[in-house]
PDB file of C-alpha atoms in Angstrom:
ATOM      1  CA  MET A   1       1.960  14.895 -36.863  1.00 41.00           C
ATOM      2  CA  ILE A   2      -1.650  16.000 -36.377  1.00 42.00           C
ATOM      3  CA  PRO A   3      -3.654  14.437 -39.226  1.00 52.00           C
ATOM      4  CA  PHE A   4      -6.743  16.642 -39.045  1.00 48.00           C
ATOM      5  CA  ILE A   5      -7.870  19.857 -37.375  1.00 54.00           C
ATOM      6  CA  PHE A   6     -11.485  20.947 -37.687  1.00 48.00           C
ATOM      7  CA  VAL A   7     -13.259  23.816 -35.956  1.00 50.00           C
ATOM      8  CA  SER A   8     -16.904  24.105 -36.906  1.00 45.00           C
ATOM      9  CA  THR A   9     -20.465  24.921 -35.980  1.00 44.00           C
ATOM     10  CA  SER A  10     -21.417  22.357 -38.693  1.00 45.00           C
ATOM     11  CA  ILE A  11     -24.423  24.330 -39.980  1.00 49.00           C
ATOM     12  CA  VAL A  12     -24.479  28.003 -40.976  1.00 52.00           C
ATOM     13  CA  SER A  13     -27.640  29.576 -42.410  1.00 57.00           C
ATOM     14  CA  GLY A  14     -28.887  26.201 -43.607  1.00 74.00           C
ATOM     15  CA  VAL A  15     -25.619  25.294 -45.357  1.00 90.00           C
ATOM     16  CA  GLU A  16     -24.241  22.012 -44.071  1.00 95.00           C
ATOM     17  CA  LEU A  17     -20.604  20.934 -44.006  1.00 97.00           C
ATOM     18  CA  PHE A  18     -19.104  17.491 -43.681  1.00 95.00           C
ATOM     19  CA  SER A  19     -17.645  16.924 -40.219  1.00 86.00           C
ATOM     20  CA  LYS A  20     -14.253  15.448 -39.403  1.00 78.00           C
ATOM     21  CA  ASP A  21     -15.852  12.141 -38.427  1.00 82.00           C
ATOM     22  CA  GLU A  22     -17.563  11.632 -41.771  1.00 92.00           C
ATOM     23  CA  VAL A  23     -16.359   9.826 -44.873  1.00 95.00           C
ATOM     24  CA  PRO A  24     -17.964  11.883 -47.666  1.00 96.00           C
ATOM     25  CA  PHE A  25     -19.638   9.548 -50.145  1.00 97.00           C
ATOM     26  CA  GLY A  26     -17.621   6.608 -48.854  1.00 96.00           C
ATOM     27  CA  LYS A  27     -14.214   8.138 -49.598  1.00 96.00           C
ATOM     28  CA  SER A  28     -11.712   9.469 -47.044  1.00 96.00           C
ATOM     29  CA  TYR A  29     -10.571  13.093 -46.986  1.00 97.00           C
ATOM     30  CA  ASP A  30      -7.081  11.877 -47.910  1.00 96.00           C
ATOM     31  CA  ASP A  31      -8.432  10.201 -51.047  1.00 97.00           C
ATOM     32  CA  TRP A  32     -10.458  13.242 -52.100  1.00 98.00           C
ATOM     33  CA  ILE A  33      -7.405  15.483 -51.724  1.00 98.00           C
ATOM     34  CA  ALA A  34      -5.231  13.040 -53.659  1.00 98.00           C
ATOM     35  CA  GLU A  35      -7.774  13.163 -56.473  1.00 98.00           C
ATOM     36  CA  PHE A  36      -7.842  16.964 -56.346  1.00 99.00           C
ATOM     37  CA  TRP A  37      -4.076  17.217 -56.829  1.00 98.00           C
ATOM     38  CA  ASN A  38      -4.033  14.626 -59.586  1.00 98.00           C
ATOM     39  CA  TRP A  39      -6.675  16.707 -61.362  1.00 98.00           C
ATOM     40  CA  VAL A  40      -4.743  19.959 -60.887  1.00 98.00           C
ATOM     41  CA  VAL A  41      -1.466  18.583 -62.239  1.00 97.00           C
ATOM     42  CA  SER A  42      -3.229  16.925 -65.183  1.00 97.00           C
ATOM     43  CA  LEU A  43      -4.332  20.275 -66.629  1.00 96.00           C
ATOM     44  CA  SER A  44      -2.551  21.910 -69.534  1.00 94.00           C
ATOM     45  CA  LEU A  45      -2.036  25.672 -69.469  1.00 92.00           C
ATOM     46  CA  ASP A  46      -5.160  26.238 -71.561  1.00 94.00           C
ATOM     47  CA  GLU A  47      -7.269  23.866 -69.467  1.00 96.00           C
ATOM     48  CA  ALA A  48      -6.090  25.434 -66.199  1.00 95.00           C
ATOM     49  CA  THR A  49      -6.811  29.009 -67.304  1.00 95.00           C
ATOM     50  CA  PRO A  50     -10.290  30.117 -66.145  1.00 97.00           C
ATOM     51  CA  LYS A  51     -12.335  31.534 -69.024  1.00 97.00           C
ATOM     52  CA  PRO A  52     -14.895  34.300 -68.325  1.00 95.00           C
ATOM     53  CA  GLY A  53     -18.235  32.547 -67.944  1.00 94.00           C
ATOM     54  CA  GLY A  54     -16.569  29.155 -68.292  1.00 98.00           C
ATOM     55  CA  CYS A  55     -16.844  26.203 -65.942  1.00 98.00           C
ATOM     56  CA  LEU A  56     -13.525  25.085 -64.490  1.00 98.00           C
ATOM     57  CA  ILE A  57     -14.457  22.242 -62.166  1.00 98.00           C
ATOM     58  CA  HIS A  58     -13.646  18.584 -61.695  1.00 98.00           C
ATOM     59  CA  GLU A  59     -16.618  16.266 -61.295  1.00 97.00           C
ATOM     60  CA  SER A  60     -15.878  13.005 -59.550  1.00 94.00           C
ATOM     61  CA  GLY A  61     -19.192  11.267 -59.163  1.00 92.00           C
ATOM     62  CA  SER A  62     -20.680  12.622 -55.948  1.00 96.00           C
ATOM     63  CA  MET A  63     -18.086  15.379 -55.433  1.00 98.00           C
ATOM     64  CA  VAL A  64     -17.406  18.559 -57.398  1.00 98.00           C
ATOM     65  CA  MET A  65     -13.979  20.167 -56.981  1.00 99.00           C
ATOM     66  CA  LEU A  66     -13.511  23.897 -57.523  1.00 99.00           C
ATOM     67  CA  MET A  67     -10.395  25.560 -58.935  1.00 98.00           C
ATOM     68  CA  ASN A  68      -7.129  25.919 -57.061  1.00 98.00           C
ATOM     69  CA  SER A  69      -7.101  29.220 -55.155  1.00 98.00           C
ATOM     70  CA  ALA A  70      -3.461  29.844 -56.132  1.00 96.00           C
ATOM     71  CA  VAL A  71      -4.707  30.888 -59.589  1.00 96.00           C
ATOM     72  CA  GLY A  72      -4.595  34.594 -58.655  1.00 97.00           C
ATOM     73  CA  GLY A  73      -6.922  37.338 -59.899  1.00 98.00           C
ATOM     74  CA  SER A  74     -10.733  37.507 -60.068  1.00 98.00           C
ATOM     75  CA  HIS A  75     -12.708  34.788 -61.811  1.00 98.00           C
ATOM     76  CA  ASN A  76     -16.399  34.100 -62.391  1.00 98.00           C
ATOM     77  CA  GLN A  77     -17.556  30.670 -63.505  1.00 99.00           C
ATOM     78  CA  VAL A  78     -20.997  29.312 -64.406  1.00 99.00           C
ATOM     79  CA  CYS A  79     -21.635  25.606 -63.857  1.00 99.00           C
ATOM     80  CA  THR A  80     -24.445  23.094 -63.586  1.00 99.00           C
ATOM     81  CA  ILE A  81     -24.228  20.424 -60.894  1.00 98.00           C
ATOM     82  CA  THR A  82     -26.741  18.189 -59.160  1.00 98.00           C
ATOM     83  CA  SER A  83     -28.298  18.285 -55.707  1.00 97.00           C
ATOM     84  CA  ASP A  84     -26.560  14.976 -54.992  1.00 97.00           C
ATOM     85  CA  GLN A  85     -23.040  16.378 -55.313  1.00 98.00           C
ATOM     86  CA  GLY A  86     -20.893  17.730 -52.504  1.00 98.00           C
ATOM     87  CA  ILE A  87     -18.508  20.619 -53.167  1.00 99.00           C
ATOM     88  CA  LEU A  88     -14.798  20.667 -52.325  1.00 99.00           C
ATOM     89  CA  ILE A  89     -13.417  24.188 -51.881  1.00 99.00           C
ATOM     90  CA  PRO A  90      -9.610  24.604 -51.666  1.00 99.00           C
ATOM     91  CA  ASN A  91      -8.868  27.579 -49.408  1.00 99.00           C
ATOM     92  CA  TRP A  92      -5.065  27.303 -49.491  1.00 98.00           C
ATOM     93  CA  ASN A  93      -3.027  24.147 -49.843  1.00 98.00           C
ATOM     94  CA  ALA A  94       0.113  22.567 -51.243  1.00 97.00           C
ATOM     95  CA  TRP A  95       1.782  19.259 -51.966  1.00 97.00           C
ATOM     96  CA  CYS A  96       5.302  17.909 -52.212  1.00 96.00           C
ATOM     97  CA  ASP A  97       6.213  14.918 -54.352  1.00 96.00           C
ATOM     98  CA  SER A  98       9.190  12.618 -54.650  1.00 96.00           C
ATOM     99  CA  GLY A  99       9.948  13.794 -58.182  1.00 93.00           C
ATOM    100  CA  ASP A 100      11.725  16.922 -56.995  1.00 88.00           C
ATOM    101  CA  HIS A 101      12.080  15.945 -53.324  1.00 91.00           C
ATOM    102  CA  ARG A 102      13.924  12.652 -53.622  1.00 92.00           C
ATOM    103  CA  GLY A 103      14.425  10.364 -50.675  1.00 93.00           C
ATOM    104  CA  LEU A 104      11.634  11.763 -48.466  1.00 96.00           C
ATOM    105  CA  SER A 105       9.147   9.511 -46.695  1.00 97.00           C
ATOM    106  CA  ASP A 106       5.402  10.082 -47.066  1.00 98.00           C
ATOM    107  CA  GLU A 107       5.310  11.888 -43.730  1.00 97.00           C
ATOM    108  CA  GLN A 108       8.274  14.049 -44.714  1.00 97.00           C
ATOM    109  CA  LEU A 109       6.541  14.978 -47.986  1.00 98.00           C
ATOM    110  CA  THR A 110       3.494  16.165 -46.057  1.00 97.00           C
ATOM    111  CA  ARG A 111       5.714  18.161 -43.710  1.00 96.00           C
ATOM    112  CA  CYS A 112       7.484  19.622 -46.752  1.00 95.00           C
ATOM    113  CA  ALA A 113       4.145  20.832 -48.135  1.00 96.00           C
ATOM    114  CA  ARG A 114       3.407  22.599 -44.876  1.00 96.00           C
ATOM    115  CA  GLU A 115       6.824  24.011 -44.028  1.00 94.00           C
ATOM    116  CA  GLN A 116       8.015  24.903 -47.529  1.00 92.00           C
ATOM    117  CA  PHE A 117       4.906  26.018 -49.404  1.00 93.00           C
ATOM    118  CA  ASN A 118       2.340  27.012 -46.758  1.00 97.00           C
ATOM    119  CA  LEU A 119       4.326  29.677 -44.952  1.00 97.00           C
ATOM    120  CA  GLY A 120       3.138  33.258 -44.560  1.00 97.00           C
ATOM    121  CA  LYS A 121       0.063  35.084 -43.375  1.00 98.00           C
ATOM    122  CA  ILE A 122      -2.901  33.286 -44.911  1.00 99.00           C
ATOM    123  CA  GLY A 123      -6.503  34.448 -44.990  1.00 99.00           C
ATOM    124  CA  SER A 124      -9.568  33.077 -46.763  1.00 99.00           C
ATOM    125  CA  GLU A 125     -13.345  33.423 -46.588  1.00 99.00           C
ATOM    126  CA  VAL A 126     -16.091  31.309 -48.140  1.00 99.00           C
ATOM    127  CA  LYS A 127     -19.617  32.532 -48.855  1.00 98.00           C
ATOM    128  CA  VAL A 128     -22.694  30.696 -50.070  1.00 98.00           C
ATOM    129  CA  ASP A 129     -25.426  32.890 -51.521  1.00 98.00           C
ATOM    130  CA  GLY A 130     -23.684  35.914 -50.031  1.00 98.00           C
ATOM    131  CA  VAL A 131     -23.614  34.528 -46.487  1.00 97.00           C
ATOM    132  CA  PRO A 132     -20.179  33.910 -44.888  1.00 98.00           C
ATOM    133  CA  ILE A 133     -19.900  30.257 -43.866  1.00 98.00           C
ATOM    134  CA  ALA A 134     -16.174  29.724 -43.288  1.00 98.00           C
ATOM    135  CA  LYS A 135     -13.141  31.824 -42.423  1.00 98.00           C
ATOM    136  CA  LEU A 136      -9.409  31.174 -42.244  1.00 99.00           C
ATOM    137  CA  ASP A 137      -6.833  33.480 -40.644  1.00 99.00           C
ATOM    138  CA  VAL A 138      -3.506  31.893 -39.749  1.00 98.00           C
ATOM    139  CA  THR A 139       0.195  32.694 -39.787  1.00 98.00           C
ATOM    140  CA  MET A 140       2.962  30.164 -40.374  1.00 96.00           C
ATOM    141  CA  ALA A 141       6.563  31.280 -40.033  1.00 96.00           C
ATOM    142  CA  LEU A 142       9.986  29.765 -39.525  1.00 93.00           C
ATOM    143  CA  ILE A 143      11.557  31.125 -36.348  1.00 92.00           C
ATOM    144  CA  SER A 144      15.163  30.004 -35.870  1.00 88.00           C
ATOM    145  CA  GLY A 145      14.444  26.999 -38.057  1.00 85.00           C
ATOM    146  CA  SER A 146      11.322  25.915 -36.156  1.00 92.00           C
ATOM    147  CA  LEU A 147       7.736  26.290 -37.347  1.00 94.00           C
ATOM    148  CA  ASP A 148       5.698  28.930 -35.519  1.00 96.00           C
ATOM    149  CA  TYR A 149       1.973  28.425 -36.187  1.00 97.00           C
ATOM    150  CA  LYS A 150      -0.586  30.954 -34.970  1.00 98.00           C
ATOM    151  CA  ILE A 151      -4.311  30.430 -35.506  1.00 98.00           C
ATOM    152  CA  THR A 152      -6.466  33.549 -35.310  1.00 98.00           C
ATOM    153  CA  THR A 153      -9.575  32.083 -36.948  1.00 97.00           C
ATOM    154  CA  LEU A 154     -10.351  28.570 -38.119  1.00 97.00           C
ATOM    155  CA  GLN A 155     -14.120  28.630 -38.579  1.00 97.00           C
ATOM    156  CA  ASN A 156     -15.696  25.737 -40.482  1.00 96.00           C
ATOM    157  CA  ILE A 157     -12.300  25.010 -42.019  1.00 97.00           C
ATOM    158  CA  SER A 158     -10.756  21.549 -42.320  1.00 96.00           C
ATOM    159  CA  GLU A 159      -6.980  21.631 -41.922  1.00 97.00           C
ATOM    160  CA  ILE A 160      -5.721  18.337 -43.278  1.00 97.00           C
ATOM    161  CA  TYR A 161      -2.310  16.672 -43.198  1.00 97.00           C
ATOM    162  CA  THR A 162      -2.706  13.823 -45.666  1.00 97.00           C
ATOM    163  CA  LYS A 163      -1.223  10.394 -45.736  1.00 97.00           C
ATOM    164  CA  GLY A 164       1.015   9.631 -48.693  1.00 98.00           C
ATOM    165  CA  PHE A 165      -0.610   9.143 -52.095  1.00 98.00           C
ATOM    166  CA  ASN A 166       0.338   8.503 -55.710  1.00 98.00           C
ATOM    167  CA  ILE A 167       0.486  11.437 -58.120  1.00 98.00           C
ATOM    168  CA  THR A 168       0.990  11.386 -61.889  1.00 98.00           C
ATOM    169  CA  ILE A 169       2.404  14.527 -63.491  1.00 96.00           C
ATOM    170  CA  PRO A 170       1.958  14.427 -67.291  1.00 95.00           C
ATOM    171  CA  ALA A 171       4.466  15.919 -69.694  1.00 94.00           C
ATOM    172  CA  ASP A 172       2.019  18.672 -70.710  1.00 92.00           C
ATOM    173  CA  SER A 173       1.120  19.766 -67.162  1.00 93.00           C
ATOM    174  CA  MET A 174       1.007  23.539 -66.977  1.00 89.00           C
ATOM    175  CA  LEU A 175       2.757  23.350 -63.605  1.00 89.00           C
ATOM    176  CA  LEU A 176       5.966  22.018 -65.159  1.00 85.00           C
ATOM    177  CA  SER A 177       6.784  25.518 -66.394  1.00 74.00           C
ATOM    178  CA  ALA A 178       5.717  27.212 -63.170  1.00 66.00           C
ATOM    179  CA  ALA A 179       7.468  25.046 -60.583  1.00 69.00           C
ATOM    180  CA  ASP A 180      10.416  22.694 -60.180  1.00 76.00           C
ATOM    181  CA  LEU A 181       8.348  19.633 -61.011  1.00 88.00           C
ATOM    182  CA  VAL A 182       9.328  16.483 -62.852  1.00 92.00           C
ATOM    183  CA  ALA A 183       6.921  14.590 -65.098  1.00 94.00           C
ATOM    184  CA  GLY A 184       6.267  11.017 -63.990  1.00 96.00           C
ATOM    185  CA  ASP A 185       4.640   8.882 -61.310  1.00 97.00           C
ATOM    186  CA  TRP A 186       5.582   9.863 -57.759  1.00 97.00           C
ATOM    187  CA  ARG A 187       4.630   9.652 -54.104  1.00 98.00           C
ATOM    188  CA  ALA A 188       3.221  12.824 -52.599  1.00 98.00           C
ATOM    189  CA  GLY A 189       1.971  14.372 -49.377  1.00 98.00           C
ATOM    190  CA  SER A 190      -0.275  17.389 -48.893  1.00 98.00           C
ATOM    191  CA  HIS A 191      -1.138  19.935 -46.248  1.00 98.00           C
ATOM    192  CA  GLY A 192      -3.746  22.653 -46.421  1.00 98.00           C
ATOM    193  CA  TRP A 193      -7.097  24.134 -45.504  1.00 98.00           C
ATOM    194  CA  TRP A 194     -10.355  23.056 -47.131  1.00 98.00           C
ATOM    195  CA  VAL A 195     -14.121  23.365 -46.949  1.00 98.00           C
ATOM    196  CA  PHE A 196     -16.237  20.311 -47.761  1.00 98.00           C
ATOM    197  CA  LEU A 197     -19.832  21.362 -48.429  1.00 98.00           C
ATOM    198  CA  GLU A 198     -22.684  18.915 -48.364  1.00 98.00           C
ATOM    199  CA  PRO A 199     -24.941  19.009 -51.460  1.00 98.00           C
ATOM    200  CA  LEU A 200     -26.907  22.210 -52.029  1.00 98.00           C
ATOM    201  CA  PRO A 201     -30.674  22.124 -52.671  1.00 97.00           C
ATOM    202  CA  PRO A 202     -31.964  22.539 -56.237  1.00 97.00           C
ATOM    203  CA  GLY A 203     -31.959  26.085 -57.566  1.00 97.00           C
ATOM    204  CA  LYS A 204     -29.454  28.802 -58.371  1.00 98.00           C
ATOM    205  CA  HIS A 205     -26.668  29.323 -55.849  1.00 98.00           C
ATOM    206  CA  THR A 206     -23.501  31.370 -55.596  1.00 98.00           C
ATOM    207  CA  VAL A 207     -20.357  29.940 -54.014  1.00 99.00           C
ATOM    208  CA  SER A 208     -17.493  32.391 -53.616  1.00 99.00           C
ATOM    209  CA  TYR A 209     -14.117  32.140 -51.924  1.00 99.00           C
ATOM    210  CA  ASN A 210     -11.015  34.252 -51.730  1.00 99.00           C
ATOM    211  CA  VAL A 211      -7.478  33.957 -50.483  1.00 99.00           C
ATOM    212  CA  ARG A 212      -4.859  36.465 -49.409  1.00 98.00           C
ATOM    213  CA  VAL A 213      -1.317  35.260 -48.768  1.00 98.00           C
ATOM    214  CA  PHE A 214       1.495  37.566 -47.670  1.00 97.00           C
ATOM    215  CA  PRO A 215       5.107  36.747 -46.766  1.00 95.00           C
ATOM    216  CA  THR A 216       6.040  37.319 -43.136  1.00 94.00           C
ATOM    217  CA  GLY A 217       9.654  38.075 -44.056  1.00 92.00           C
ATOM    218  CA  ALA A 218      12.579  36.884 -46.158  1.00 89.00           C
ATOM    219  CA  LEU A 219      13.849  34.635 -43.367  1.00 89.00           C
ATOM    220  CA  THR A 220      10.564  33.566 -41.779  1.00 92.00           C
ATOM    221  CA  SER A 221       8.758  32.713 -45.034  1.00 92.00           C
ATOM    222  CA  PRO A 222      11.466  32.149 -47.655  1.00 91.00           C
ATOM    223  CA  GLY A 223      10.268  31.859 -51.239  1.00 85.00           C
ATOM    224  CA  VAL A 224       6.693  32.909 -50.459  1.00 91.00           C
ATOM    225  CA  ASN A 225       5.072  35.252 -52.968  1.00 91.00           C
ATOM    226  CA  ALA A 226       1.976  37.327 -52.305  1.00 96.00           C
ATOM    227  CA  VAL A 227      -1.206  35.803 -53.754  1.00 97.00           C
ATOM    228  CA  SER A 228      -4.653  37.381 -54.095  1.00 98.00           C
ATOM    229  CA  SER A 229      -7.568  35.440 -55.580  1.00 98.00           C
ATOM    230  CA  ASP A 230     -11.312  36.095 -55.717  1.00 99.00           C
ATOM    231  CA  ILE A 231     -13.321  33.225 -57.192  1.00 99.00           C
ATOM    232  CA  THR A 232     -17.074  33.014 -57.733  1.00 99.00           C
ATOM    233  CA  TYR A 233     -19.125  30.107 -59.048  1.00 99.00           C
ATOM    234  CA  LEU A 234     -22.709  30.633 -60.166  1.00 99.00           C
ATOM    235  CA  LEU A 235     -24.180  27.167 -59.735  1.00 99.00           C
ATOM    236  CA  ASN A 236     -27.352  25.865 -61.304  1.00 98.00           C
ATOM    237  CA  VAL A 237     -28.169  22.955 -59.013  1.00 98.00           C
ATOM    238  CA  THR A 238     -30.561  20.492 -60.621  1.00 98.00           C
TER     239      THR A 238
END
């Protein structure tokens, strides 16, 4: 299994991204992603629903995590963060846990996330202050039971296959009604595409990202539904 794929020019129009060799704020990419998923599953339906002009983020000390791109629809948020905080942007990603996938090893859970939930034609673009800084264009399909992975564009995108981690799904998680999840403490593995921005300078900034996911076919991407999300954060960086 390839743990990490990163294709980057590192700096675009003055916006800096963490490289694959870095450990952002002393924490591994695996640990940041584990925290992201534990945040996502902790949200109730009301907490997970973006409110117009609201601020749906997770602040974890030196890192700010933006909303899951699977939310669907168009959303505008207004938040205040500091010039010491990095920004985690989830382009498209998934996890599998041992609650509803019993008997799988950590590595098998990560493979499950990739081969069960990340199939289809997947596109995403990230902009900072209106300037494109990252682009994703890939296709994952099952061909005769084997994964066929085609990369068209992977610009400033971190594709990460995580190690196993612990996940706690509370009884009031909004995802319990939307997926075959089981409340409890489980092992999990994740696969997906991310952008890790270094802190932005003080001032007002706009961070926007979108995702478009389309099935490749009933047999090549079973269970995949089309998703379209457009997310914008107006950030007051102090």
